Coordinates of C-alpha atoms and ligand atoms in Angstrom, one line a residue:
M1 CA -9.6 13.0 -4.1
V2 CA -10.8 9.8 -5.9
D3 CA -14.1 8.0 -6.2
L4 CA -13.3 4.3 -6.0
S5 CA -16.7 3.3 -5.0
G6 CA -18.4 5.1 -8.0
Q7 CA -15.8 3.4 -10.3
Y8 CA -16.4 0.0 -8.7
K9 CA -20.1 0.3 -9.1
K10 CA -19.8 0.5 -12.9
I11 CA -17.8 -2.8 -13.1
K12 CA -19.3 -4.5 -10.0
N13 CA -20.5 -7.6 -11.8
E14 CA -17.2 -8.3 -13.6
I15 CA -15.1 -7.6 -10.4
D16 CA -17.3 -9.7 -8.1
K17 CA -17.2 -12.7 -10.5
A18 CA -13.4 -12.3 -10.9
V19 CA -13.0 -12.4 -7.1
I20 CA -15.4 -15.2 -6.4
D21 CA -13.7 -17.3 -9.2
V22 CA -10.3 -17.0 -7.4
I23 CA -12.0 -17.9 -4.0
E24 CA -13.7 -20.9 -5.5
S25 CA -10.4 -22.0 -7.1
S26 CA -8.6 -21.6 -3.8
V27 CA -5.3 -20.8 -5.6
F28 CA -4.6 -17.7 -3.8
I29 CA -0.8 -17.4 -4.4
N30 CA 0.8 -17.9 -7.8
G31 CA -2.4 -18.9 -9.4
P32 CA -3.2 -18.8 -13.2
K33 CA -4.8 -15.4 -12.7
V34 CA -1.4 -13.8 -11.8
K35 CA 0.0 -15.2 -15.0
E36 CA -2.9 -14.0 -17.1
F37 CA -2.7 -10.5 -15.7
Q38 CA 1.1 -10.6 -16.2
K39 CA 0.6 -11.5 -19.9
N40 CA -2.1 -9.0 -20.6
L41 CA 0.0 -6.2 -19.0
E42 CA 3.1 -7.3 -20.9
E43 CA 1.0 -7.0 -24.1
Y44 CA -0.6 -3.6 -23.1
L45 CA 2.9 -2.1 -22.3
G46 CA 4.7 -3.8 -25.2
V47 CA 7.4 -5.0 -22.8
S48 CA 9.0 -8.4 -22.6
H49 CA 8.7 -9.1 -19.0
V50 CA 6.3 -8.0 -16.2
I51 CA 7.2 -9.3 -12.9
P52 CA 4.2 -8.8 -10.5
V53 CA 5.1 -8.0 -6.9
A54 CA 3.4 -7.0 -3.6
N55 CA 3.6 -3.3 -3.9
G56 CA 5.3 -0.4 -5.6
T57 CA 7.9 0.1 -2.9
D58 CA 8.9 -3.6 -3.1
A59 CA 9.2 -3.2 -6.9
L60 CA 11.7 -0.5 -6.4
Q61 CA 13.7 -2.4 -3.9
I62 CA 13.8 -5.6 -5.9
A63 CA 14.9 -3.5 -8.9
L64 CA 17.8 -2.0 -7.0
I65 CA 18.8 -5.4 -5.6
A66 CA 18.9 -6.9 -9.0
L67 CA 21.6 -4.4 -10.0
E68 CA 23.9 -6.0 -7.5
L69 CA 25.4 -2.6 -6.4
N70 CA 27.9 -2.0 -3.5
Q71 CA 27.4 0.1 -0.3
G72 CA 28.2 3.7 -1.0
D73 CA 27.3 3.5 -4.7
E74 CA 25.4 6.7 -5.6
I75 CA 21.9 6.6 -7.0
I76 CA 20.6 9.9 -8.4
V77 CA 17.0 10.6 -7.5
P78 CA 14.7 13.6 -7.6
A79 CA 14.0 15.3 -4.1
F80 CA 10.5 16.1 -5.3
T81 CA 8.8 12.7 -5.1
Y82 CA 7.1 10.3 -2.7
V83 CA 9.4 9.0 0.0
A84 CA 9.4 5.4 -1.4
T85 CA 11.7 6.3 -4.3
A86 CA 14.6 7.4 -2.0
E87 CA 13.8 5.2 0.9
V88 CA 14.7 1.9 -0.7
I89 CA 18.0 3.3 -1.8
A90 CA 18.9 4.2 1.7
L91 CA 17.5 1.0 3.1
L92 CA 20.0 -1.0 0.9
G93 CA 23.0 0.9 2.1
L94 CA 23.2 2.8 -1.2
T95 CA 23.5 6.6 -1.3
P96 CA 20.6 8.6 -2.6
V97 CA 21.9 11.7 -4.4
M98 CA 19.0 14.0 -4.4
V99 CA 18.6 16.5 -7.2
D100 CA 16.3 19.2 -8.3
V101 CA 13.4 19.0 -10.9
D102 CA 12.0 21.1 -13.7
P103 CA 9.6 23.8 -12.3
D104 CA 7.0 23.2 -15.1
T105 CA 7.0 19.4 -15.4
F106 CA 8.0 18.6 -11.9
N107 CA 10.3 15.9 -13.3
L108 CA 14.0 15.2 -13.5
T109 CA 15.7 16.5 -16.8
G110 CA 18.7 15.3 -18.6
E111 CA 20.6 18.4 -17.7
I112 CA 20.0 18.1 -14.0
F113 CA 20.9 14.4 -14.1
E114 CA 24.1 14.8 -16.0
K115 CA 25.4 17.7 -13.7
A116 CA 25.0 15.2 -10.6
I117 CA 27.0 12.4 -12.1
T118 CA 30.2 11.4 -10.3
E119 CA 32.5 8.3 -10.5
K120 CA 30.2 6.6 -7.8
T121 CA 27.1 7.0 -9.8
K122 CA 25.6 3.7 -10.7
A123 CA 21.9 4.4 -11.2
V124 CA 19.4 7.0 -11.7
V125 CA 15.7 6.8 -10.7
P126 CA 13.6 9.2 -12.8
V127 CA 10.1 9.5 -11.5
H128 CA 7.2 10.1 -13.9
L129 CA 5.5 12.4 -11.4
F130 CA 1.7 13.1 -11.5
G131 CA 1.2 11.1 -14.6
Q132 CA 3.6 12.5 -17.3
S133 CA 6.9 10.9 -18.3
A134 CA 10.2 12.5 -17.7
D135 CA 12.4 13.3 -20.6
M136 CA 13.5 9.8 -21.1
E137 CA 15.2 10.3 -24.4
A138 CA 17.8 12.7 -22.9
I139 CA 18.0 10.6 -19.6
I140 CA 18.8 7.2 -21.3
K141 CA 21.3 8.8 -23.7
I142 CA 23.3 10.4 -20.9
A143 CA 23.0 7.2 -18.7
A144 CA 24.3 5.1 -21.7
K145 CA 27.2 7.4 -22.1
H146 CA 28.3 7.1 -18.5
G147 CA 27.3 3.3 -18.0
I148 CA 24.6 4.1 -15.4
Y149 CA 21.4 2.1 -14.9
V150 CA 18.0 3.7 -15.4
I151 CA 15.1 2.6 -13.1
E152 CA 11.9 4.4 -13.9
D153 CA 9.6 4.9 -11.0
N154 CA 6.3 4.7 -12.9
A155 CA 4.0 4.4 -9.9
Q156 CA 2.1 7.6 -11.2
A157 CA 2.1 7.3 -14.9
I158 CA 1.1 3.8 -16.0
G159 CA -0.4 4.1 -19.6
S160 CA 1.5 7.4 -20.4
L161 CA 3.0 7.2 -23.9
Y162 CA 6.4 8.7 -24.6
T163 CA 7.4 9.8 -28.0
F164 CA 11.1 9.9 -29.2
S165 CA 12.3 12.5 -31.5
N166 CA 12.4 10.0 -34.4
G167 CA 8.7 9.3 -33.7
E168 CA 9.0 6.0 -32.0
K169 CA 6.6 5.6 -29.1
K170 CA 7.1 3.6 -25.9
Q171 CA 5.1 3.3 -22.7
A172 CA 6.4 5.0 -19.7
G173 CA 8.2 2.5 -17.5
T174 CA 9.5 0.4 -20.5
I175 CA 12.2 2.8 -21.6
G176 CA 15.0 2.4 -19.0
N177 CA 16.6 -0.8 -17.9
I178 CA 13.9 -1.5 -15.4
G179 CA 10.5 0.2 -14.6
T180 CA 8.4 -0.2 -11.6
T181 CA 4.9 0.6 -10.7
S182 CA 2.4 0.6 -7.8
F183 CA -1.3 -0.7 -8.0
F184 CA -2.1 1.1 -4.8
P185 CA -5.9 1.6 -4.9
A186 CA -5.7 5.3 -5.6
K187 CA -3.1 4.8 -8.5
N188 CA -4.3 5.0 -12.0
L189 CA -4.5 1.2 -12.2
G190 CA -5.6 0.6 -8.6
A191 CA -6.0 -2.8 -6.9
Y192 CA -8.3 -3.4 -4.0
G193 CA -5.3 -3.6 -1.7
D194 CA -1.5 -3.3 -2.1
A195 CA 0.1 -4.5 -5.4
G196 CA 2.9 -3.6 -7.8
A197 CA 5.0 -4.7 -10.7
I198 CA 8.4 -4.5 -12.4
F199 CA 9.0 -4.2 -16.1
T200 CA 12.0 -5.0 -18.2
N201 CA 13.0 -5.8 -21.7
D202 CA 16.3 -7.5 -20.5
D203 CA 16.0 -11.3 -20.2
T204 CA 18.9 -11.6 -17.7
L205 CA 17.5 -8.9 -15.3
A206 CA 14.1 -10.4 -15.6
T207 CA 15.3 -13.8 -14.4
S208 CA 17.1 -12.1 -11.6
L209 CA 14.1 -9.9 -10.6
R210 CA 11.8 -12.9 -10.5
V211 CA 14.2 -14.9 -8.4
I212 CA 14.8 -12.1 -5.9
A213 CA 11.0 -11.4 -5.6
N214 CA 10.6 -15.1 -4.5
H215 CA 13.2 -15.7 -1.7
G216 CA 16.0 -15.8 -4.2
Q217 CA 14.9 -19.3 -5.3
S218 CA 15.6 -20.5 -8.8
R219 CA 13.5 -23.6 -8.1
Q220 CA 11.6 -24.7 -5.0
Y221 CA 14.0 -24.8 -1.9
Y222 CA 17.1 -23.9 -3.9
H223 CA 18.2 -20.4 -3.1
D224 CA 20.7 -18.6 -5.3
K225 CA 20.5 -15.2 -4.0
I226 CA 19.3 -13.4 -0.8
G227 CA 15.8 -12.3 -1.9
V228 CA 12.5 -11.1 -0.4
N229 CA 8.9 -12.4 -0.3
S230 CA 7.0 -10.1 -2.6
R231 CA 4.1 -11.8 -4.4
L232 CA 1.0 -10.3 -6.1
D233 CA -1.8 -12.3 -4.7
S234 CA -4.4 -14.0 -7.1
I235 CA -7.4 -11.9 -6.0
Q236 CA -5.7 -8.8 -6.7
A237 CA -4.4 -10.0 -10.0
A238 CA -7.9 -10.9 -11.0
I239 CA -9.2 -7.4 -10.1
L240 CA -6.3 -5.8 -12.0
D241 CA -6.9 -7.9 -15.0
V242 CA -10.6 -6.6 -15.2
K243 CA -9.5 -3.0 -14.7
L244 CA -6.6 -3.1 -17.2
K245 CA -9.2 -3.3 -19.9
Y246 CA -10.5 0.1 -18.9
L247 CA -7.2 1.8 -18.2
D248 CA -7.2 3.8 -21.4
D249 CA -10.8 4.9 -20.8
Y250 CA -9.9 5.9 -17.3
A251 CA -7.0 8.0 -18.6
L252 CA -9.3 9.7 -21.1
A253 CA -11.8 10.4 -18.2
R254 CA -8.9 12.0 -16.3
E255 CA -7.7 13.9 -19.2
K256 CA -11.1 15.3 -19.9
A257 CA -11.4 16.5 -16.4
A258 CA -8.0 18.0 -16.5
T259 CA -8.9 20.0 -19.7
Y260 CA -12.0 21.2 -18.0
Y261 CA -10.1 22.5 -15.0
D262 CA -7.5 24.0 -17.4
K263 CA -10.1 26.1 -19.2
A264 CA -11.5 27.6 -16.0
L265 CA -8.3 28.0 -14.0
S266 CA -5.7 29.1 -16.5
E267 CA -7.2 32.6 -16.7
I268 CA -6.5 33.3 -13.1
D269 CA -3.3 35.3 -12.4
H270 CA -1.1 33.6 -9.9
I271 CA -2.2 30.1 -10.9
Q272 CA -0.2 27.7 -13.1
T273 CA -2.1 24.9 -14.4
P274 CA -0.2 21.6 -15.2
H275 CA 2.2 21.8 -18.1
R276 CA 1.8 19.3 -20.9
C277 CA 5.0 18.1 -22.6
K278 CA 5.1 17.5 -26.3
N279 CA 6.9 14.2 -25.9
S280 CA 4.6 12.6 -23.3
T281 CA 0.8 12.1 -22.9
H282 CA -0.4 13.0 -19.4
V283 CA -2.6 10.4 -17.6
F284 CA -3.3 12.9 -14.7
H285 CA -2.6 10.8 -11.7
Q286 CA -2.7 14.2 -9.9
Y287 CA -4.1 17.5 -11.2
T288 CA -1.5 19.8 -9.6
L289 CA -1.6 23.6 -9.5
R290 CA 1.2 26.0 -8.7
I291 CA -0.2 28.9 -6.6
K292 CA 2.4 31.6 -7.2
N293 CA 1.3 34.5 -5.0
G294 CA 2.1 32.9 -1.7
K295 CA -1.5 32.1 -0.9
R296 CA -1.4 28.3 -1.4
D297 CA -2.0 27.6 2.3
A298 CA -4.8 30.1 2.4
L299 CA -6.5 28.6 -0.6
K300 CA -6.0 25.1 0.9
Q301 CA -7.7 26.4 4.1
C302 CA -10.5 27.9 1.9
L303 CA -11.2 24.6 0.1
D304 CA -11.0 22.6 3.4
N305 CA -13.7 24.9 4.9
E306 CA -15.9 24.3 1.9
G307 CA -15.4 20.5 2.3
I308 CA -13.6 20.2 -1.0
P309 CA -10.9 17.6 -1.0
N310 CA -7.4 18.7 -1.9
N311 CA -3.9 17.8 -1.0
I312 CA -0.3 18.9 -1.1
Y313 CA 2.0 16.4 -2.9
Y314 CA 4.6 16.9 -1.4
P315 CA 4.8 19.4 1.4
V316 CA 8.4 18.8 2.5
P317 CA 11.4 18.2 0.3
L318 CA 12.9 14.7 0.9
Y319 CA 16.2 16.2 1.9
E320 CA 14.5 18.0 4.8
Q321 CA 12.9 14.9 6.1
K322 CA 14.4 13.8 9.5
A323 CA 15.2 10.3 8.1
F324 CA 17.3 11.6 5.2
R325 CA 19.0 14.7 6.6
H326 CA 22.0 12.8 8.0
L327 CA 22.8 10.5 5.1
S328 CA 26.1 10.9 3.3
G329 CA 25.6 12.9 0.1
A330 CA 22.7 14.7 1.7
V331 CA 21.9 18.2 0.3
D332 CA 20.5 21.1 2.3
Y333 CA 18.5 23.0 -0.3
L334 CA 17.3 22.7 -3.9
P335 CA 15.6 25.9 -5.1
V336 CA 12.9 24.4 -7.3
T337 CA 11.9 21.6 -5.0
D338 CA 11.8 24.0 -2.1
M339 CA 9.6 26.5 -4.2
L340 CA 7.4 23.6 -5.4
C341 CA 6.8 22.4 -1.9
K342 CA 5.4 25.8 -1.0
Q343 CA 3.3 26.3 -4.2
V344 CA 1.7 23.0 -5.2
L345 CA -1.9 22.1 -4.6
S346 CA -3.6 19.1 -6.0
L347 CA -7.4 19.0 -6.8
P348 CA -9.7 16.1 -6.9
I349 CA -9.2 14.1 -10.2
H350 CA -10.5 10.6 -11.0
T351 CA -12.5 8.5 -13.4
E352 CA -15.9 9.6 -12.0
M353 CA -15.6 13.4 -12.3
T354 CA -18.6 15.3 -13.6
P355 CA -18.8 18.9 -14.8
E356 CA -21.1 19.6 -11.7
I357 CA -18.5 18.5 -9.3
Q358 CA -15.8 20.4 -11.2
D359 CA -17.9 23.6 -11.4
Y360 CA -18.4 23.5 -7.6
I361 CA -14.6 23.2 -7.1
I362 CA -13.7 25.9 -9.7
S363 CA -16.3 28.3 -8.3
A364 CA -14.7 28.1 -4.8
I365 CA -11.3 28.8 -6.3
L366 CA -12.6 31.7 -8.4
K367 CA -14.3 33.1 -5.3
F368 CA -11.1 32.9 -3.3
F369 CA -9.1 34.8 -5.9
K370 CA -11.7 37.5 -6.3
Q371 CA -11.6 38.4 -2.5
Ligands
PLP1 C1 2.8 5.2 -4.8 C2 4.3 5.4 -5.1 C3 5.2 4.5 -4.8 C4 5.1 3.3 -3.8 O1 4.0 2.5 -4.1 P1 3.4 1.5 -3.0 O2 2.6 0.5 -3.8 O3 2.5 2.4 -2.2 O4 4.4 0.9 -2.2 C5 6.5 4.7 -5.1 N1 6.8 5.7 -5.9 C6 5.9 6.7 -6.2 C7 6.3 7.9 -7.0 C8 4.6 6.6 -5.7 O5 3.7 7.6 -6.1

């Protein structure tokens, strides 16, 4: 699905030097490299505070802890997402209220969000799924009206630019009260191990987030809050700092590959190619088709047989997962999520795609639909 080794080869000298510099400095935790990467990412995103953490799931958990919510408070979350988004909510004794998504964008909408609000709703976690921002203008407006916090799960859309109706542009993940991301190796900005970050423009929340991520300590051995140990290590920071310079080029390469797929595949009946919103750029973390004639599993089998990588993100709605079925506020069925889990199929997309690779994949799909 990705070609991390091909990507590494092109920047090998820079990466190797960055890693060796950290090893030679022997400052593995909280070293200057972490600060440098933090500053560069703040600048890239145009956000006041980046708080580097150990992974994207920790980022979400720390964000929720910082809101100081009470057991039973409801957090609205799309059911069509990676498990981490809802898992941390349940883990903290909060109630994940799972809602449906838009069938074209795969994202939460303002309308769906507003319908799910109750007196207990304290936060909403829109997920910018597959590389495109959810409709944040609508979401933050409704949230403000009801006094609800917005935490953006931006694990899949770092670098995606959202345009408001007045023309103002903001990076995905910097629009709500808090944004979180993951630098898991296969993400658009991938480390060589686990890594993540939290973003906010709120100075008070930033202090709180930093303290929680570091054992709740405001200074060494003075603990003001119950926190966690979630640090970005210096080697990962050094690698990410190199790769950040290429993030826009990487997004462009993914976009180019997506357009190439679009041209060849949008002609096929029964296939819906990814929808592109007017108000958000798409950084194509995934290139995800909807196969609308009930043949998704057969197509997957065909690609598997041809040795073509492909994957289903996500095969099971979160509310059907064993771990979530018995939670209070659980739903049984959401029609769009259910449908998407049966229709979606993601094709390989990464920074090293070539027309030759894509032609091979495309011809296998065309052959399947001609049978
Ligand atoms: C990858 C991902 C996460 C979790 O990130 P990790 O770094 O693997 O913990 C959370 N939410 C979404 C939507 C993701 O894709």
